[in-house]
Amino acid sequence: MLTRFSKWVLYAVSYLPVYILLIIRLLFSQQENADSLLQMLSLNYACYSHIIISLTILFLLSIPVLWKFRRFTANERIRSRLVKNCTSEMASFFIPFILSLLTIGIDWYGWLICVVIFLLSGCIILQADWVHICPIFFYLNYRLYQAEDNSYVLSHLSLEQYNQLLLDNADGIEVKALTPKLYISIKNQF
């Protein structure tokens, strides 16, 4: 099972593309007294260096977490049949967050709002134990399914392939339990 800290790390890593977009947005924001692209980049870096360095550190720390996240070992088996594809829940959570980050101004007030939105969203997701909607699974090509017992299963397999594999294996499918109601399927191929 994931610890509270692991869930926060998972949540923070989920916004890896946002870190990249914000760095690009900061570096290429308009500077009135810049004569060339290089001068504009230099002025923007000087002006926003603390934010750019923080975002770069978050980006660099996210890469090993993503790498480790791909290497799961099964710790139990489940026998619940999948009934519903819920992959759109991950995408529907991610889109408003990116839009809010990209439309907020680059001033101090805008960054404060971004941090508050990020922390509030994280608190809500982790308090409600909705780890399954973190977009990290979407990046790693997992599909989110709801099972008969109202738990969630993340799998690279389609709903039909997973259910067929379940029928073929009487003892269930190997999974890693992330939370009491969220499992990640170890089986990547049908």
CSV table of C-alpha atoms in Angstrom, one decimal:
chain,number,residue,atom,x,y,z
A,1,MET,CA,0.0,0.0,0.0
A,2,LEU,CA,1.1,3.5,-0.6
A,3,THR,CA,2.0,5.7,2.3
A,4,ARG,CA,0.7,9.2,2.7
A,5,PHE,CA,4.1,10.6,1.5
A,6,SER,CA,4.1,8.2,-1.5
A,7,LYS,CA,0.7,9.5,-2.5
A,8,TRP,CA,1.9,13.1,-2.3
A,9,VAL,CA,5.0,12.1,-4.4
A,10,LEU,CA,2.7,10.4,-6.9
A,11,TYR,CA,0.4,13.5,-7.1
A,12,ALA,CA,3.4,15.8,-7.6
A,13,VAL,CA,4.9,13.7,-10.3
A,14,SER,CA,1.5,13.7,-12.1
A,15,TYR,CA,2.1,17.3,-13.1
A,16,LEU,CA,5.4,16.7,-14.8
A,17,PRO,CA,4.1,18.2,-18.1
A,18,VAL,CA,2.9,21.3,-16.2
A,19,TYR,CA,6.4,21.9,-14.9
A,20,ILE,CA,7.7,21.8,-18.4
A,21,LEU,CA,5.0,24.1,-19.7
A,22,LEU,CA,5.5,26.6,-16.9
A,23,ILE,CA,9.3,26.7,-17.5
A,24,ILE,CA,8.7,27.4,-21.2
A,25,ARG,CA,6.1,30.0,-20.4
A,26,LEU,CA,8.4,31.8,-18.0
A,27,LEU,CA,11.4,31.7,-20.3
A,28,PHE,CA,9.5,33.0,-23.3
A,29,SER,CA,7.4,35.7,-21.6
A,30,GLN,CA,7.6,39.1,-23.3
A,31,GLN,CA,10.3,41.5,-22.1
A,32,GLU,CA,9.9,45.0,-23.4
A,33,ASN,CA,13.6,45.9,-23.3
A,34,ALA,CA,14.8,42.7,-25.0
A,35,ASP,CA,16.4,43.1,-28.4
A,36,SER,CA,16.9,39.4,-29.2
A,37,LEU,CA,15.6,36.0,-28.3
A,38,LEU,CA,18.8,35.2,-26.3
A,39,GLN,CA,18.5,38.5,-24.4
A,40,MET,CA,14.8,37.8,-23.6
A,41,LEU,CA,15.7,34.3,-22.3
A,42,SER,CA,18.5,35.8,-20.2
A,43,LEU,CA,16.2,38.5,-18.7
A,44,ASN,CA,13.4,36.1,-18.0
A,45,TYR,CA,15.8,33.6,-16.4
A,46,ALA,CA,17.2,36.4,-14.2
A,47,CYS,CA,13.8,37.6,-13.3
A,48,TYR,CA,12.2,34.2,-12.5
A,49,SER,CA,15.3,32.1,-11.7
A,50,HIS,CA,13.9,30.9,-8.3
A,51,ILE,CA,10.7,29.6,-9.9
A,52,ILE,CA,12.5,28.1,-12.9
A,53,ILE,CA,15.0,26.3,-10.6
A,54,SER,CA,12.2,25.0,-8.4
A,55,LEU,CA,10.3,23.7,-11.4
A,56,THR,CA,13.4,22.2,-12.8
A,57,ILE,CA,14.1,20.4,-9.5
A,58,LEU,CA,10.5,19.1,-9.5
A,59,PHE,CA,10.9,17.9,-13.1
A,60,LEU,CA,14.3,16.2,-12.4
A,61,LEU,CA,13.0,14.5,-9.2
A,62,SER,CA,10.0,13.2,-11.1
A,63,ILE,CA,12.0,11.2,-13.6
A,64,PRO,CA,13.4,8.6,-11.2
A,65,VAL,CA,9.9,8.3,-9.6
A,66,LEU,CA,8.4,7.6,-13.0
A,67,TRP,CA,11.1,5.1,-13.7
A,68,LYS,CA,10.6,3.3,-10.3
A,69,PHE,CA,6.8,3.4,-10.8
A,70,ARG,CA,7.1,1.2,-13.9
A,71,ARG,CA,8.7,-1.6,-11.8
A,72,PHE,CA,5.9,-3.1,-9.7
A,73,THR,CA,5.8,-6.6,-8.1
A,74,ALA,CA,2.5,-8.3,-7.4
A,75,ASN,CA,1.5,-8.6,-3.8
A,76,GLU,CA,-1.9,-10.2,-4.2
A,77,ARG,CA,-4.5,-11.6,-6.7
A,78,ILE,CA,-7.9,-10.3,-7.5
A,79,ARG,CA,-10.9,-12.1,-9.0
A,80,SER,CA,-13.2,-9.2,-9.7
A,81,ARG,CA,-14.5,-8.8,-13.2
A,82,LEU,CA,-14.2,-5.3,-14.8
A,83,VAL,CA,-17.4,-3.6,-15.6
A,84,LYS,CA,-16.7,0.0,-16.6
A,85,ASN,CA,-13.9,2.0,-18.3
A,86,CYS,CA,-13.2,5.1,-16.2
A,87,THR,CA,-10.0,6.4,-18.0
A,88,SER,CA,-11.8,9.6,-18.8
A,89,GLU,CA,-11.9,10.5,-15.1
A,90,MET,CA,-8.1,11.0,-15.1
A,91,ALA,CA,-8.2,13.2,-18.2
A,92,SER,CA,-11.2,15.2,-16.9
A,93,PHE,CA,-9.3,16.1,-13.7
A,94,PHE,CA,-6.1,17.1,-15.5
A,95,ILE,CA,-7.5,19.5,-18.1
A,96,PRO,CA,-9.0,22.1,-15.7
A,97,PHE,CA,-5.8,22.1,-13.7
A,98,ILE,CA,-3.6,22.8,-16.7
A,99,LEU,CA,-5.9,25.5,-18.0
A,100,SER,CA,-5.9,27.3,-14.7
A,101,LEU,CA,-2.1,27.2,-14.5
A,102,LEU,CA,-1.7,28.5,-18.0
A,103,THR,CA,-4.2,31.3,-17.8
A,104,ILE,CA,-3.1,32.7,-14.5
A,105,GLY,CA,-0.6,35.7,-14.7
A,106,ILE,CA,3.1,35.4,-14.1
A,107,ASP,CA,3.1,37.9,-11.2
A,108,TRP,CA,3.5,37.0,-7.5
A,109,TYR,CA,-0.2,36.8,-7.0
A,110,GLY,CA,-0.7,34.4,-9.9
A,111,TRP,CA,2.0,32.0,-8.6
A,112,LEU,CA,0.4,32.1,-5.1
A,113,ILE,CA,-2.9,31.1,-6.7
A,114,CYS,CA,-1.2,28.2,-8.6
A,115,VAL,CA,0.4,26.9,-5.4
A,116,VAL,CA,-2.8,27.1,-3.5
A,117,ILE,CA,-4.7,25.3,-6.3
A,118,PHE,CA,-2.0,22.6,-6.4
A,119,LEU,CA,-2.1,22.1,-2.6
A,120,LEU,CA,-5.8,22.2,-2.3
A,121,SER,CA,-6.3,19.7,-5.1
A,122,GLY,CA,-3.7,17.4,-3.6
A,123,CYS,CA,-5.4,17.6,-0.2
A,124,ILE,CA,-8.8,16.8,-1.6
A,125,ILE,CA,-7.5,13.9,-3.8
A,126,LEU,CA,-5.4,12.4,-1.0
A,127,GLN,CA,-8.0,12.9,1.8
A,128,ALA,CA,-10.7,11.3,-0.4
A,129,ASP,CA,-8.2,8.5,-1.4
A,130,TRP,CA,-8.8,9.3,-5.1
A,131,VAL,CA,-5.2,8.4,-6.1
A,132,HIS,CA,-6.7,6.7,-9.2
A,133,ILE,CA,-7.4,10.0,-10.9
A,134,CYS,CA,-3.7,11.2,-10.7
A,135,PRO,CA,-2.7,11.7,-14.4
A,136,ILE,CA,0.6,9.8,-13.9
A,137,PHE,CA,-1.3,6.6,-14.8
A,138,PHE,CA,-2.5,8.3,-18.0
A,139,TYR,CA,1.1,9.1,-19.0
A,140,LEU,CA,2.2,5.5,-18.4
A,141,ASN,CA,-0.6,4.2,-20.7
A,142,TYR,CA,-2.7,2.7,-18.0
A,143,ARG,CA,-6.4,2.5,-18.4
A,144,LEU,CA,-8.6,2.9,-15.3
A,145,TYR,CA,-11.5,0.4,-14.8
A,146,GLN,CA,-14.1,-0.1,-12.2
A,147,ALA,CA,-14.6,-3.6,-11.0
A,148,GLU,CA,-17.7,-5.4,-9.8
A,149,ASP,CA,-16.7,-4.8,-6.1
A,150,ASN,CA,-16.5,-1.0,-6.7
A,151,SER,CA,-12.7,-1.1,-6.6
A,152,TYR,CA,-10.5,0.4,-9.3
A,153,VAL,CA,-8.0,-1.5,-11.5
A,154,LEU,CA,-5.3,0.1,-13.6
A,155,SER,CA,-4.2,-2.0,-16.5
A,156,HIS,CA,-2.5,-1.9,-19.9
A,157,LEU,CA,-5.0,-4.4,-21.1
A,158,SER,CA,-8.4,-3.6,-22.6
A,159,LEU,CA,-11.5,-4.4,-20.6
A,160,GLU,CA,-12.3,-7.4,-22.7
A,161,GLN,CA,-8.7,-8.7,-22.6
A,162,TYR,CA,-8.6,-8.3,-18.8
A,163,ASN,CA,-11.9,-10.1,-18.3
A,164,GLN,CA,-10.9,-12.9,-20.7
A,165,LEU,CA,-7.6,-13.3,-18.8
A,166,LEU,CA,-9.6,-13.5,-15.6
A,167,LEU,CA,-11.7,-16.3,-17.0
A,168,ASP,CA,-8.5,-18.2,-18.1
A,169,ASN,CA,-6.9,-17.9,-14.7
A,170,ALA,CA,-9.1,-19.4,-12.0
A,171,ASP,CA,-6.9,-18.1,-9.2
A,172,GLY,CA,-7.2,-14.5,-10.3
A,173,ILE,CA,-4.9,-11.9,-11.8
A,174,GLU,CA,-1.7,-10.7,-10.1
A,175,VAL,CA,-1.9,-7.1,-9.0
A,176,LYS,CA,-0.2,-4.6,-6.7
A,177,ALA,CA,-2.5,-3.0,-4.2
A,178,LEU,CA,-1.9,0.8,-4.1
A,179,THR,CA,-4.8,1.6,-1.8
A,180,PRO,CA,-7.5,-0.5,-0.3
A,181,LYS,CA,-9.7,0.1,-3.4
A,182,LEU,CA,-7.0,0.6,-6.1
A,183,TYR,CA,-5.0,-2.1,-7.8
A,184,ILE,CA,-2.5,-2.0,-10.6
A,185,SER,CA,-2.3,-5.0,-12.9
A,186,ILE,CA,1.1,-6.4,-13.4
A,187,LYS,CA,0.1,-8.2,-16.6
A,188,ASN,CA,1.0,-6.0,-19.6
A,189,GLN,CA,0.2,-8.3,-22.5
A,190,PHE,CA,-2.7,-10.6,-23.3
